[in-house]
């Protein structure tokens, strides 16, 4: 369809039965009594601009909707979710914030099927920066909340669906579909960035001065992957709880956990009622190892807890665990090993129990634990070029036997290549943030990857700390903001200070807020391997009461 024909077809509903005289159409004069500003007109015009040639057609983009939004007040639900997503992104906004700044709302897709939402602050408000929030889990949804949160801080902010429609850990979209796998693995974040920058330039008549990507889980993986595959796309990366070894995450970590928590009939071994018992026992054994008894385990590696102590005495059935349940708990904490006895993936950390609801024990009787879904959906639909037979029994899978057969998907989707020199050399900076209480992706895997990058960079006479720093946050969950730890941190300001001001983050202030959004605790996090050590005398809720050091 020609551009003019496309214009007519998309304008026709607005014009009703108006006669067309030649091809001279003023699409903004439908209601002559309404005054439209130049900026509103520019926003509406984006629907009719041609973005088909981006990246020589590889990022061909179509804008489906573009409209200027003025004085928008978020509903209580929108406000709550925008607040939560802002903390997840490391770009926090106030909890009770209700009003969005005037902005241009753009919705569209990048070929073949990558849907996106982009919100552009009014020209006088824009901070000249672009922020992409990469999708989580198995993606599949265009969330409006990250862009809402981002424009409160005046970033041109985008979210997208990873190239497909799905919900939760649904992998069926990938069945025998290589293109969708490629988009999900790495391409989507690149082409939507290309599209966003073109739309931004058309709207503001200027390119963003700085571009950032942020996300958690698969979204954290996306930032690391972008730094490797497309080092010029983003100046800064915030990677929270990243699933860097994506195949290992699903087919070792989640698979072994699923085997641990389901019996031979695939029924959950642990119930929601068992979780508090385990959590309290762990906290009793391990809290205070860091010099504070505050309900938070600062370093699970210092914890020594024996689940066998929870075994029911003969004749007792309440307030204790059966031997089968104890064995399941032991398996969860234990690292995964290969046939030679080498550790290939860390177990769930002590202190992660607050997040076992859902991941380990199903939230509803109709559901399975999340670890099961992540493992089996990845195995059935994503892991192999041709999907497994529909009757394949997931328990027959052996990672060690199948590792060679998984090489194709590993090369496609794993982001564990330690060679990030191109990103570093072009001036890119990265903050990697992982919660110690993560029950989905244990922080051990991120530590191992970061040390691999450090070793590689040292072998080339460079230092990882010069461009990437890892922060481990006690008590913080996987992509969660409501756990026991301090889950609020302004990572994007720290990243900007590093990129723009040249000030590397020697600490990251973390905060805990109450239900009204009031800060009730502050604590610094220091770049790995440093840890925050309580000074033994100050107010434990004040950041000044902590010093950098090493827990023993």
Short mmCIF file of C-alpha atoms in Angstrom, two decimals:
data_model
loop_
_atom_site.label_atom_id
_atom_site.label_comp_id
_atom_site.label_asym_id
_atom_site.label_seq_id
_atom_site.Cartn_x
_atom_site.Cartn_y
_atom_site.Cartn_z
CA UNK A 1 0.00 0.00 0.00
CA UNK A 2 1.38 3.43 -0.91
CA UNK A 3 1.96 6.05 1.76
CA UNK A 4 -0.93 8.16 0.48
CA UNK A 5 -3.27 5.17 0.31
CA UNK A 6 -2.21 4.18 3.81
CA UNK A 7 -2.87 7.72 4.97
CA UNK A 8 -6.36 7.68 3.46
CA UNK A 9 -7.26 4.28 4.94
CA UNK A 10 -6.12 5.30 8.40
CA UNK A 11 -7.79 8.73 8.19
CA UNK A 12 -11.11 7.60 6.75
CA UNK A 13 -12.80 6.79 10.09
CA UNK A 14 -12.01 10.32 11.23
CA UNK A 15 -13.47 11.91 8.15
CA UNK A 16 -16.73 10.02 8.05
CA UNK A 17 -18.36 10.61 4.68
CA UNK A 18 -16.41 13.76 3.85
CA UNK A 19 -15.63 14.10 0.17
CA UNK A 20 -12.01 13.76 -0.84
CA UNK A 21 -10.89 16.40 -3.28
CA UNK A 22 -7.78 14.96 -4.85
CA UNK A 23 -5.38 13.90 -2.11
CA UNK A 24 -5.28 17.15 -0.15
CA UNK A 25 -6.41 16.15 3.34
CA UNK A 26 -6.00 18.08 6.58
CA UNK A 27 -6.43 15.28 9.10
CA UNK A 28 -6.28 17.71 12.00
CA UNK A 29 -9.10 19.95 10.80
CA UNK A 30 -11.91 17.50 11.48
CA UNK A 31 -13.08 19.56 14.44
CA UNK A 32 -12.33 23.13 13.51
CA UNK A 33 -13.45 24.45 16.88
CA UNK A 34 -10.66 22.60 18.68
CA UNK A 35 -7.32 24.37 18.87
CA UNK A 36 -4.40 21.98 18.42
CA UNK A 37 -0.93 23.10 19.46
CA UNK A 38 2.12 22.56 17.33
CA UNK A 39 3.35 19.91 19.73
CA UNK A 40 0.05 18.06 19.74
CA UNK A 41 0.05 18.16 15.96
CA UNK A 42 3.61 16.77 15.88
CA UNK A 43 2.55 13.93 18.18
CA UNK A 44 -0.49 13.04 16.09
CA UNK A 45 1.60 13.21 12.91
CA UNK A 46 3.78 10.32 14.06
CA UNK A 47 1.02 7.94 12.91
CA UNK A 48 1.64 9.00 9.35
CA UNK A 49 5.43 9.12 9.31
CA UNK A 50 7.31 6.46 7.40
CA UNK A 51 9.62 4.32 9.56
CA UNK A 52 9.79 1.39 7.14
CA UNK A 53 13.46 1.84 6.23
CA UNK A 54 14.98 1.80 9.71
CA UNK A 55 18.14 -0.30 9.85
CA UNK A 56 17.66 -0.91 6.10
CA UNK A 57 14.28 -2.44 6.80
CA UNK A 58 15.46 -4.78 9.56
CA UNK A 59 13.76 -2.52 12.11
CA UNK A 60 10.77 -1.56 9.96
CA UNK A 61 8.31 0.12 12.29
CA UNK A 62 4.67 1.10 12.14
CA UNK A 63 3.09 3.57 14.56
CA UNK A 64 -0.49 2.47 15.21
CA UNK A 65 -1.44 5.15 17.69
CA UNK A 66 -0.04 8.54 18.66
CA UNK A 67 -1.89 11.05 20.77
CA UNK A 68 -1.00 13.84 23.13
CA UNK A 69 -2.03 13.22 26.74
CA UNK A 70 -2.61 16.21 29.01
CA UNK A 71 -3.21 16.29 32.75
CA UNK A 72 -3.60 12.52 33.09
CA UNK A 73 -4.33 11.32 36.62
CA UNK A 74 -3.50 7.72 37.28
CA UNK A 75 -6.02 5.45 38.93
CA UNK A 76 -5.01 4.03 42.33
CA UNK A 77 -4.05 0.77 40.63
CA UNK A 78 -1.99 2.52 37.94
CA UNK A 79 -0.27 4.66 40.55
CA UNK A 80 0.63 1.62 42.67
CA UNK A 81 2.00 -0.36 39.74
CA UNK A 82 3.91 2.59 38.31
CA UNK A 83 5.48 3.06 41.75
CA UNK A 84 6.44 -0.62 41.97
CA UNK A 85 7.88 -0.68 38.46
CA UNK A 86 9.87 2.48 39.12
CA UNK A 87 11.62 0.75 42.01
CA UNK A 88 12.10 -2.40 39.99
CA UNK A 89 13.74 -0.32 37.24
CA UNK A 90 16.04 1.47 39.67
CA UNK A 91 14.39 4.80 38.84
CA UNK A 92 12.06 5.29 41.83
CA UNK A 93 9.19 7.76 41.96
CA UNK A 94 7.18 8.78 45.06
CA UNK A 95 4.59 6.23 46.16
CA UNK A 96 1.68 8.65 46.22
CA UNK A 97 2.45 10.26 42.88
CA UNK A 98 -0.77 10.50 40.86
CA UNK A 99 -0.38 12.85 37.88
CA UNK A 100 1.57 12.17 34.72
CA UNK A 101 3.31 15.05 32.98
CA UNK A 102 1.95 16.03 29.58
CA UNK A 103 3.32 13.63 27.02
CA UNK A 104 2.96 12.02 23.63
CA UNK A 105 1.78 8.42 23.84
CA UNK A 106 2.98 6.25 20.96
CA UNK A 107 2.01 2.64 20.33
CA UNK A 108 3.12 0.48 17.46
CA UNK A 109 5.18 -2.50 16.40
CA UNK A 110 8.52 -3.39 14.86
CA UNK A 111 8.57 -6.12 12.26
CA UNK A 112 7.56 -8.81 12.47
CA UNK A 113 5.52 -8.71 15.68
CA UNK A 114 7.31 -6.72 18.41
CA UNK A 115 4.70 -4.47 20.00
CA UNK A 116 5.81 -1.44 21.99
CA UNK A 117 4.63 1.56 23.96
CA UNK A 118 6.68 4.76 24.03
CA UNK A 119 5.85 7.80 26.11
CA UNK A 120 7.54 11.06 25.18
CA UNK A 121 7.48 13.90 27.74
CA UNK A 122 6.39 17.29 26.47
CA UNK A 123 9.23 19.03 24.69
CA UNK A 124 9.82 21.54 27.47
CA UNK A 125 10.05 18.71 30.02
CA UNK A 126 12.19 16.12 28.24
CA UNK A 127 15.55 15.48 29.91
CA UNK A 128 17.03 14.45 26.51
CA UNK A 129 17.42 10.83 27.60
CA UNK A 130 15.90 7.56 26.42
CA UNK A 131 15.05 4.72 28.81
CA UNK A 132 14.08 1.23 27.66
CA UNK A 133 12.51 -1.15 30.16
CA UNK A 134 13.20 -4.69 28.91
CA UNK A 135 10.48 -7.29 29.53
CA UNK A 136 10.64 -9.97 32.24
CA UNK A 137 9.97 -13.71 32.44
CA UNK A 138 9.06 -15.13 29.04
CA UNK A 139 7.74 -11.66 28.08
CA UNK A 140 4.57 -11.44 25.98
CA UNK A 141 2.95 -8.25 27.29
CA UNK A 142 3.42 -4.52 26.71
CA UNK A 143 3.25 -3.05 30.20
CA UNK A 144 2.16 0.60 30.46
CA UNK A 145 3.57 1.04 33.96
CA UNK A 146 7.31 1.40 33.22
CA UNK A 147 6.68 4.20 30.68
CA UNK A 148 4.35 5.88 33.15
CA UNK A 149 7.04 5.74 35.82
CA UNK A 150 9.77 6.86 33.44
CA UNK A 151 8.04 9.99 32.20
CA UNK A 152 7.47 11.14 35.77
CA UNK A 153 11.25 11.56 35.77
CA UNK A 154 11.07 13.04 32.26
CA UNK A 155 12.71 10.20 30.35
CA UNK A 156 11.39 9.19 26.95
CA UNK A 157 10.45 5.71 28.14
CA UNK A 158 9.57 2.51 26.29
CA UNK A 159 8.33 -1.00 27.05
CA UNK A 160 7.71 -3.90 24.66
CA UNK A 161 6.50 -7.51 24.57
CA UNK A 162 9.63 -9.30 23.31
CA UNK A 163 8.00 -10.08 19.98
CA UNK A 164 5.06 -12.27 20.98
CA UNK A 165 1.92 -12.50 23.09
CA UNK A 166 2.01 -14.70 26.19
CA UNK A 167 1.40 -14.70 29.92
CA UNK A 168 3.74 -15.75 32.70
CA UNK A 169 5.96 -18.73 31.91
CA UNK A 170 4.17 -19.56 28.68
CA UNK A 171 6.55 -20.84 26.02
CA UNK A 172 4.08 -22.08 23.41
CA UNK A 173 4.65 -19.02 21.22
CA UNK A 174 8.19 -20.33 20.53
CA UNK A 175 7.13 -23.75 19.27
CA UNK A 176 9.12 -24.37 16.06
CA UNK A 177 9.41 -20.61 15.50
CA UNK A 178 13.03 -19.56 15.15
CA UNK A 179 12.31 -15.89 14.41
CA UNK A 180 10.37 -15.42 17.62
CA UNK A 181 13.18 -17.09 19.54
CA UNK A 182 15.71 -14.70 18.00
CA UNK A 183 13.56 -11.69 18.84
CA UNK A 184 13.09 -12.90 22.40
CA UNK A 185 16.78 -13.76 22.84
CA UNK A 186 18.28 -10.44 21.78
CA UNK A 187 16.87 -8.79 18.65
CA UNK A 188 13.77 -7.15 20.15
CA UNK A 189 15.67 -4.83 22.46
CA UNK A 190 17.90 -3.70 19.60
CA UNK A 191 15.23 -2.96 17.02
CA UNK A 192 12.86 -1.21 19.43
CA UNK A 193 15.80 1.01 20.42
CA UNK A 194 16.37 1.83 16.75
CA UNK A 195 12.66 2.59 16.37
CA UNK A 196 12.50 4.67 19.54
CA UNK A 197 15.45 6.84 18.57
CA UNK A 198 13.93 7.50 15.15
CA UNK A 199 10.57 8.45 16.66
CA UNK A 200 12.30 10.58 19.28
CA UNK A 201 14.23 12.44 16.60
CA UNK A 202 11.08 13.01 14.57
CA UNK A 203 9.20 14.36 17.59
CA UNK A 204 11.89 16.42 19.31
CA UNK A 205 14.05 17.16 16.24
CA UNK A 206 16.97 15.78 18.24
CA UNK A 207 18.46 12.44 19.17
CA UNK A 208 18.66 11.52 22.86
CA UNK A 209 21.95 12.54 24.40
CA UNK A 210 22.05 9.35 26.47
CA UNK A 211 20.29 6.01 26.23
CA UNK A 212 19.70 3.47 29.01
CA UNK A 213 18.29 -0.03 29.29
CA UNK A 214 16.98 -1.40 32.56
CA UNK A 215 15.17 -4.54 33.61
CA UNK A 216 15.01 -7.49 35.96
CA UNK A 217 15.34 -11.23 35.37
CA UNK A 218 15.07 -11.65 31.57
CA UNK A 219 15.10 -7.84 31.52
CA UNK A 220 18.42 -7.87 33.37
CA UNK A 221 19.70 -10.46 30.90
CA UNK A 222 18.65 -8.09 28.11
CA UNK A 223 21.00 -5.34 29.28
CA UNK A 224 23.97 -7.67 29.50
CA UNK A 225 23.12 -9.16 26.10
CA UNK A 226 22.79 -5.70 24.54
CA UNK A 227 26.20 -4.70 25.91
CA UNK A 228 27.69 -7.72 24.16
CA UNK A 229 25.80 -7.85 20.86
CA UNK A 230 24.97 -4.15 20.34
CA UNK A 231 27.51 -2.19 22.39
CA UNK A 232 26.53 1.11 20.77
CA UNK A 233 22.81 0.91 21.54
CA UNK A 234 22.99 2.01 25.16
CA UNK A 235 25.30 4.20 27.20
CA UNK A 236 24.17 2.62 30.46
CA UNK A 237 22.80 -0.71 31.65
CA UNK A 238 20.95 -1.55 34.87
CA UNK A 239 20.75 -5.35 35.13
CA UNK A 240 18.80 -6.53 38.15
CA UNK A 241 18.57 -10.22 39.06
CA UNK A 242 19.81 -11.09 35.56
CA UNK A 243 19.21 -14.53 34.04
CA UNK A 244 22.60 -14.35 32.34
CA UNK A 245 23.10 -18.09 31.74
CA UNK A 246 19.56 -18.35 30.46
CA UNK A 247 19.60 -22.01 29.47
CA UNK A 248 21.24 -23.02 32.75
CA UNK A 249 18.74 -20.95 34.71
CA UNK A 250 15.82 -22.90 33.32
CA UNK A 251 17.25 -26.35 32.67
CA UNK A 252 19.53 -26.70 35.70
CA UNK A 253 18.33 -24.32 38.40
CA UNK A 254 14.59 -24.41 37.80
CA UNK A 255 14.63 -28.04 36.62
CA UNK A 256 16.44 -29.34 39.71
CA UNK A 257 14.20 -27.26 41.97
CA UNK A 258 11.09 -28.62 40.23
CA UNK A 259 12.32 -32.17 40.78
CA UNK A 260 12.96 -31.36 44.44
CA UNK A 261 9.54 -29.96 45.23
CA UNK A 262 7.25 -32.30 43.25
CA UNK A 263 6.64 -35.94 44.07
CA UNK A 264 6.51 -38.75 41.51
CA UNK A 265 2.91 -37.80 40.72
CA UNK A 266 3.93 -34.19 40.14
CA UNK A 267 2.16 -33.04 43.29
CA UNK A 268 3.76 -30.32 45.49
CA UNK A 269 5.65 -31.67 48.47
CA UNK A 270 5.62 -28.36 50.36
CA UNK A 271 2.52 -26.33 51.09
CA UNK A 272 2.19 -22.60 51.75
CA UNK A 273 1.71 -23.40 55.43
CA UNK A 274 5.18 -24.98 55.60
CA UNK A 275 7.06 -21.91 54.41
CA UNK A 276 6.88 -19.78 57.61
CA UNK A 277 8.16 -22.72 59.66
CA UNK A 278 11.23 -23.05 57.42
CA UNK A 279 11.80 -19.30 57.20
CA UNK A 280 11.67 -18.81 60.96
CA UNK A 281 14.07 -21.69 61.58
CA UNK A 282 16.57 -20.32 59.07
CA UNK A 283 16.36 -16.84 60.54
CA UNK A 284 16.84 -18.16 64.07
CA UNK A 285 19.97 -20.00 62.98
CA UNK A 286 21.48 -17.28 60.80
CA UNK A 287 20.27 -13.82 61.82
CA UNK A 288 22.92 -11.96 63.76
CA UNK A 289 25.86 -13.36 61.80
CA UNK A 290 26.31 -9.83 60.44
CA UNK A 291 26.26 -8.20 63.88
CA UNK A 292 22.57 -7.29 63.72
CA UNK A 293 19.44 -9.22 64.57
CA UNK A 294 17.11 -7.49 62.14
CA UNK A 295 15.34 -10.29 60.27
CA UNK A 296 17.77 -10.09 57.34
CA UNK A 297 20.61 -12.39 56.36
CA UNK A 298 23.35 -10.19 54.92
CA UNK A 299 25.40 -13.04 53.46
CA UNK A 300 23.85 -16.52 53.10
CA UNK A 301 27.31 -17.98 52.59
CA UNK A 302 27.92 -17.52 56.33
CA UNK A 303 24.77 -19.39 57.31
CA UNK A 304 24.85 -22.97 58.57
CA UNK A 305 21.35 -24.39 58.85
CA UNK A 306 20.41 -28.07 58.92
CA UNK A 307 16.85 -28.74 57.65
CA UNK A 308 16.95 -32.07 59.44
CA UNK A 309 16.20 -30.18 62.66
CA UNK A 310 12.67 -29.62 61.34
CA UNK A 311 11.87 -33.35 61.12
CA UNK A 312 8.73 -34.40 62.96
CA UNK A 313 9.37 -36.49 66.08
CA UNK A 314 7.56 -39.78 66.19
CA UNK A 315 3.84 -39.19 66.58
CA UNK A 316 3.97 -35.41 65.82
CA UNK A 317 2.44 -34.06 62.61
CA UNK A 318 2.14 -30.30 63.20
CA UNK A 319 4.83 -27.65 63.49
CA UNK A 320 7.37 -29.88 61.76
CA UNK A 321 8.18 -31.51 58.40
CA UNK A 322 8.01 -35.07 57.14
CA UNK A 323 11.26 -36.67 56.00
CA UNK A 324 10.15 -36.26 52.39
CA UNK A 325 9.67 -32.54 52.98
CA UNK A 326 13.02 -32.24 54.75
CA UNK A 327 14.73 -33.92 51.81
CA UNK A 328 13.04 -31.45 49.45
CA UNK A 329 14.29 -28.50 51.49
CA UNK A 330 17.81 -29.91 51.56
CA UNK A 331 17.73 -30.31 47.78
CA UNK A 332 16.62 -26.69 47.33
CA UNK A 333 19.52 -25.31 49.34
CA UNK A 334 22.07 -27.68 47.78
CA UNK A 335 23.93 -26.63 44.61
CA UNK A 336 23.42 -28.52 41.37
CA UNK A 337 26.34 -30.74 40.41
CA UNK A 338 27.42 -32.64 37.33
CA UNK A 339 28.37 -36.31 37.17
CA UNK A 340 31.91 -35.46 38.26
CA UNK A 341 30.64 -33.72 41.38
CA UNK A 342 31.47 -30.21 40.18
CA UNK A 343 29.06 -27.41 41.11
CA UNK A 344 27.34 -26.13 37.99
CA UNK A 345 24.68 -23.93 39.61
CA UNK A 346 24.20 -22.59 43.12
CA UNK A 347 21.26 -23.62 45.29
CA UNK A 348 18.63 -21.33 46.74
CA UNK A 349 20.21 -19.04 49.35
CA UNK A 350 19.28 -19.04 53.01
CA UNK A 351 16.98 -16.08 53.48
CA UNK A 352 15.14 -16.61 50.20
CA UNK A 353 12.21 -18.31 51.96
CA UNK A 354 9.92 -15.21 51.87
CA UNK A 355 9.75 -15.76 48.10
CA UNK A 356 9.19 -19.52 48.21
CA UNK A 357 5.47 -18.88 48.03
CA UNK A 358 4.88 -19.21 44.32
CA UNK A 359 8.32 -20.41 43.31
CA UNK A 360 8.50 -23.44 45.61
CA UNK A 361 4.96 -23.89 46.94
CA UNK A 362 2.05 -23.09 44.59
CA UNK A 363 0.01 -20.01 45.36
CA UNK A 364 -3.22 -21.76 44.40
CA UNK A 365 -4.18 -25.41 44.41
CA UNK A 366 -4.79 -25.23 40.65
CA UNK A 367 -1.23 -24.08 39.99
CA UNK A 368 2.20 -25.65 39.96
CA UNK A 369 5.28 -23.94 41.45
CA UNK A 370 6.90 -21.36 39.17
CA UNK A 371 10.12 -23.36 38.98
CA UNK A 372 8.17 -26.14 37.27
CA UNK A 373 6.68 -23.83 34.65
CA UNK A 374 9.99 -22.12 33.88
CA UNK A 375 11.77 -25.47 33.44
CA UNK A 376 9.18 -27.41 31.48
CA UNK A 377 7.95 -24.64 29.18
CA UNK A 378 11.53 -23.76 28.25
CA UNK A 379 12.32 -27.43 27.69
CA UNK A 380 9.25 -28.20 25.57
CA UNK A 381 9.11 -25.12 23.36
CA UNK A 382 12.31 -23.07 23.45
CA UNK A 383 15.29 -25.34 24.05
CA UNK A 384 15.34 -27.29 20.77
CA UNK A 385 14.96 -26.25 17.12
CA UNK A 386 12.06 -28.69 16.86
CA UNK A 387 9.71 -28.91 19.81
CA UNK A 388 9.69 -32.08 21.84
CA UNK A 389 6.91 -34.61 21.37
CA UNK A 390 3.76 -33.55 23.20
CA UNK A 391 3.92 -36.71 25.32
CA UNK A 392 7.54 -36.20 26.41
CA UNK A 393 8.03 -36.75 30.13
CA UNK A 394 9.99 -33.85 31.58
CA UNK A 395 11.51 -36.13 34.21
CA UNK A 396 13.36 -38.01 31.46
CA UNK A 397 15.46 -34.92 30.73
CA UNK A 398 19.16 -34.98 31.66
CA UNK A 399 21.07 -31.74 31.29
CA UNK A 400 24.39 -33.53 31.20
CA UNK A 401 23.25 -35.89 28.43
CA UNK A 402 21.66 -33.08 26.43
CA UNK A 403 24.23 -30.32 26.88
CA UNK A 404 25.65 -30.73 23.37
CA UNK A 405 22.17 -30.78 21.85
CA UNK A 406 21.42 -27.52 23.69
CA UNK A 407 24.39 -25.72 22.19
CA UNK A 408 22.29 -24.01 19.51
CA UNK A 409 19.88 -22.37 21.93
CA UNK A 410 22.74 -21.57 24.32
CA UNK A 411 24.60 -19.67 21.59
CA UNK A 412 21.41 -17.83 20.74
CA UNK A 413 20.16 -16.82 24.17
CA UNK A 414 22.90 -17.10 26.80
CA UNK A 415 24.54 -13.79 27.71
CA UNK A 416 27.53 -15.21 29.59
CA UNK A 417 30.29 -14.22 27.15
CA UNK A 418 32.76 -12.34 29.40
CA UNK A 419 34.23 -10.29 26.54
CA UNK A 420 32.59 -6.90 27.03
CA UNK A 421 35.53 -4.88 25.74
CA UNK A 422 33.56 -3.23 22.94
CA UNK A 423 30.98 -1.91 25.41
CA UNK A 424 33.69 -0.73 27.76
CA UNK A 425 35.77 0.87 25.01
CA UNK A 426 32.86 2.96 23.73
CA UNK A 427 32.35 4.33 27.25
CA UNK A 428 29.43 2.15 28.35
CA UNK A 429 28.74 1.63 32.04
CA UNK A 430 26.82 -1.13 33.80
CA UNK A 431 25.29 -1.63 37.25
CA UNK A 432 24.47 -5.24 38.10
CA UNK A 433 22.17 -5.59 41.11
CA UNK A 434 21.10 -8.87 42.69
CA UNK A 435 19.09 -9.54 45.82
CA UNK A 436 20.51 -12.07 48.24
CA UNK A 437 16.97 -13.32 48.99
CA UNK A 438 16.23 -14.15 45.35
CA UNK A 439 14.35 -17.47 45.24
CA UNK A 440 14.17 -17.58 41.43
CA UNK A 441 17.71 -16.84 40.29
CA UNK A 442 20.29 -17.38 43.05
CA UNK A 443 22.84 -14.58 43.22
CA UNK A 444 25.64 -17.16 43.11
CA UNK A 445 25.28 -17.42 39.32
CA UNK A 446 25.64 -13.67 38.90
CA UNK A 447 28.70 -13.63 41.15
CA UNK A 448 30.28 -16.41 39.08
CA UNK A 449 29.62 -14.53 35.84
CA UNK A 450 30.96 -11.25 37.22
CA UNK A 451 34.13 -12.97 38.35
CA UNK A 452 34.47 -14.51 34.87
CA UNK A 453 34.23 -11.03 33.34
CA UNK A 454 36.77 -9.76 35.85
CA UNK A 455 39.18 -12.57 34.99
CA UNK A 456 38.76 -12.01 31.25
CA UNK A 457 39.26 -8.24 31.48
CA UNK A 458 42.36 -8.71 33.65
CA UNK A 459 43.78 -11.06 31.03
CA UNK A 460 43.51 -8.11 28.62
CA UNK A 461 45.00 -5.60 31.07
CA UNK A 462 41.63 -4.05 31.91
CA UNK A 463 39.48 -3.89 35.03
CA UNK A 464 35.83 -4.80 35.23
CA UNK A 465 35.28 -2.18 37.94
CA UNK A 466 36.13 0.51 35.41
CA UNK A 467 32.84 -0.08 33.59
CA UNK A 468 30.73 -2.62 35.53
CA UNK A 469 29.98 -2.96 39.23
CA UNK A 470 27.99 -5.59 41.07
CA UNK A 471 25.89 -4.80 44.13
CA UNK A 472 24.41 -7.59 46.29
CA UNK A 473 21.42 -6.46 48.35
CA UNK A 474 20.55 -8.33 51.59
CA UNK A 475 16.93 -9.36 51.98
CA UNK A 476 15.92 -8.26 48.47
CA UNK A 477 13.75 -10.61 46.38
CA UNK A 478 13.74 -11.48 42.68
CA UNK A 479 12.23 -8.45 40.94
CA UNK A 480 10.27 -7.92 44.14
CA UNK A 481 9.85 -4.68 46.07
CA UNK A 482 8.01 -5.92 49.16
CA UNK A 483 10.51 -8.26 50.81
CA UNK A 484 12.38 -7.78 54.09
CA UNK A 485 15.34 -5.92 52.57
CA UNK A 486 15.88 -2.42 51.24
CA UNK A 487 14.46 -2.61 47.71
CA UNK A 488 14.47 1.09 46.80
CA UNK A 489 17.60 2.49 45.14
CA UNK A 490 18.19 5.21 42.58
CA UNK A 491 20.44 3.23 40.26
CA UNK A 492 19.81 5.41 37.23
CA UNK A 493 21.07 8.56 38.97
CA UNK A 494 24.18 6.66 40.05
CA UNK A 495 24.64 5.45 36.49
CA UNK A 496 24.27 8.96 35.08
CA UNK A 497 26.79 10.34 37.56
CA UNK A 498 29.21 7.70 36.35
CA UNK A 499 28.60 8.20 32.63
CA UNK A 500 28.09 11.95 32.52
CA UNK A 501 30.00 13.13 35.57
CA UNK A 502 32.73 10.52 35.65
CA UNK A 503 31.98 9.64 39.29
CA UNK A 504 32.02 5.86 39.75
CA UNK A 505 29.53 4.55 42.35
CA UNK A 506 31.57 3.53 45.39
CA UNK A 507 28.28 2.88 47.16
CA UNK A 508 24.59 2.65 46.35
CA UNK A 509 22.11 3.98 48.89
CA UNK A 510 19.31 1.49 49.49
CA UNK A 511 16.11 2.29 51.33
CA UNK A 512 13.11 0.53 52.81
CA UNK A 513 9.75 2.25 52.75
CA UNK A 514 6.56 1.73 54.73
CA UNK A 515 3.10 1.34 53.20
CA UNK A 516 2.82 5.11 52.78
CA UNK A 517 6.15 5.43 51.00
CA UNK A 518 8.02 6.89 53.96
CA UNK A 519 11.66 5.87 54.28
CA UNK A 520 12.11 3.86 57.47
CA UNK A 521 15.58 2.43 56.89
CA UNK A 522 18.66 3.30 54.88
CA UNK A 523 21.79 1.29 54.24
CA UNK A 524 24.62 1.57 51.75
CA UNK A 525 25.47 -1.27 49.39
CA UNK A 526 29.10 -1.46 48.30
CA UNK A 527 30.52 -2.84 45.07
CA UNK A 528 31.28 -6.56 45.20
CA UNK A 529 33.18 -8.00 46.97
CA UNK A 530 32.79 -5.30 49.63
CA UNK A 531 29.90 -5.56 52.08
CA UNK A 532 28.13 -3.17 54.44
CA UNK A 533 29.34 -3.77 58.01
CA UNK A 534 27.36 -2.43 60.97
CA UNK A 535 29.58 -0.30 63.19
CA UNK A 536 28.04 -1.80 66.33
CA UNK A 537 26.89 1.46 67.91
CA UNK A 538 24.91 3.63 65.53
CA UNK A 539 21.24 3.56 64.61
CA UNK A 540 20.93 0.47 62.36
CA UNK A 541 18.30 2.30 60.32
CA UNK A 542 20.79 5.02 59.32
CA UNK A 543 23.21 4.67 56.44
CA UNK A 544 25.94 6.38 58.47
CA UNK A 545 26.05 3.36 60.80
CA UNK A 546 27.65 1.14 58.14
CA UNK A 547 31.18 0.87 56.79
CA UNK A 548 32.62 -1.05 53.83
CA UNK A 549 34.34 -4.30 54.76
CA UNK A 550 34.01 -8.06 54.77
CA UNK A 551 31.74 -10.17 56.94
CA UNK A 552 33.41 -13.11 58.62
#
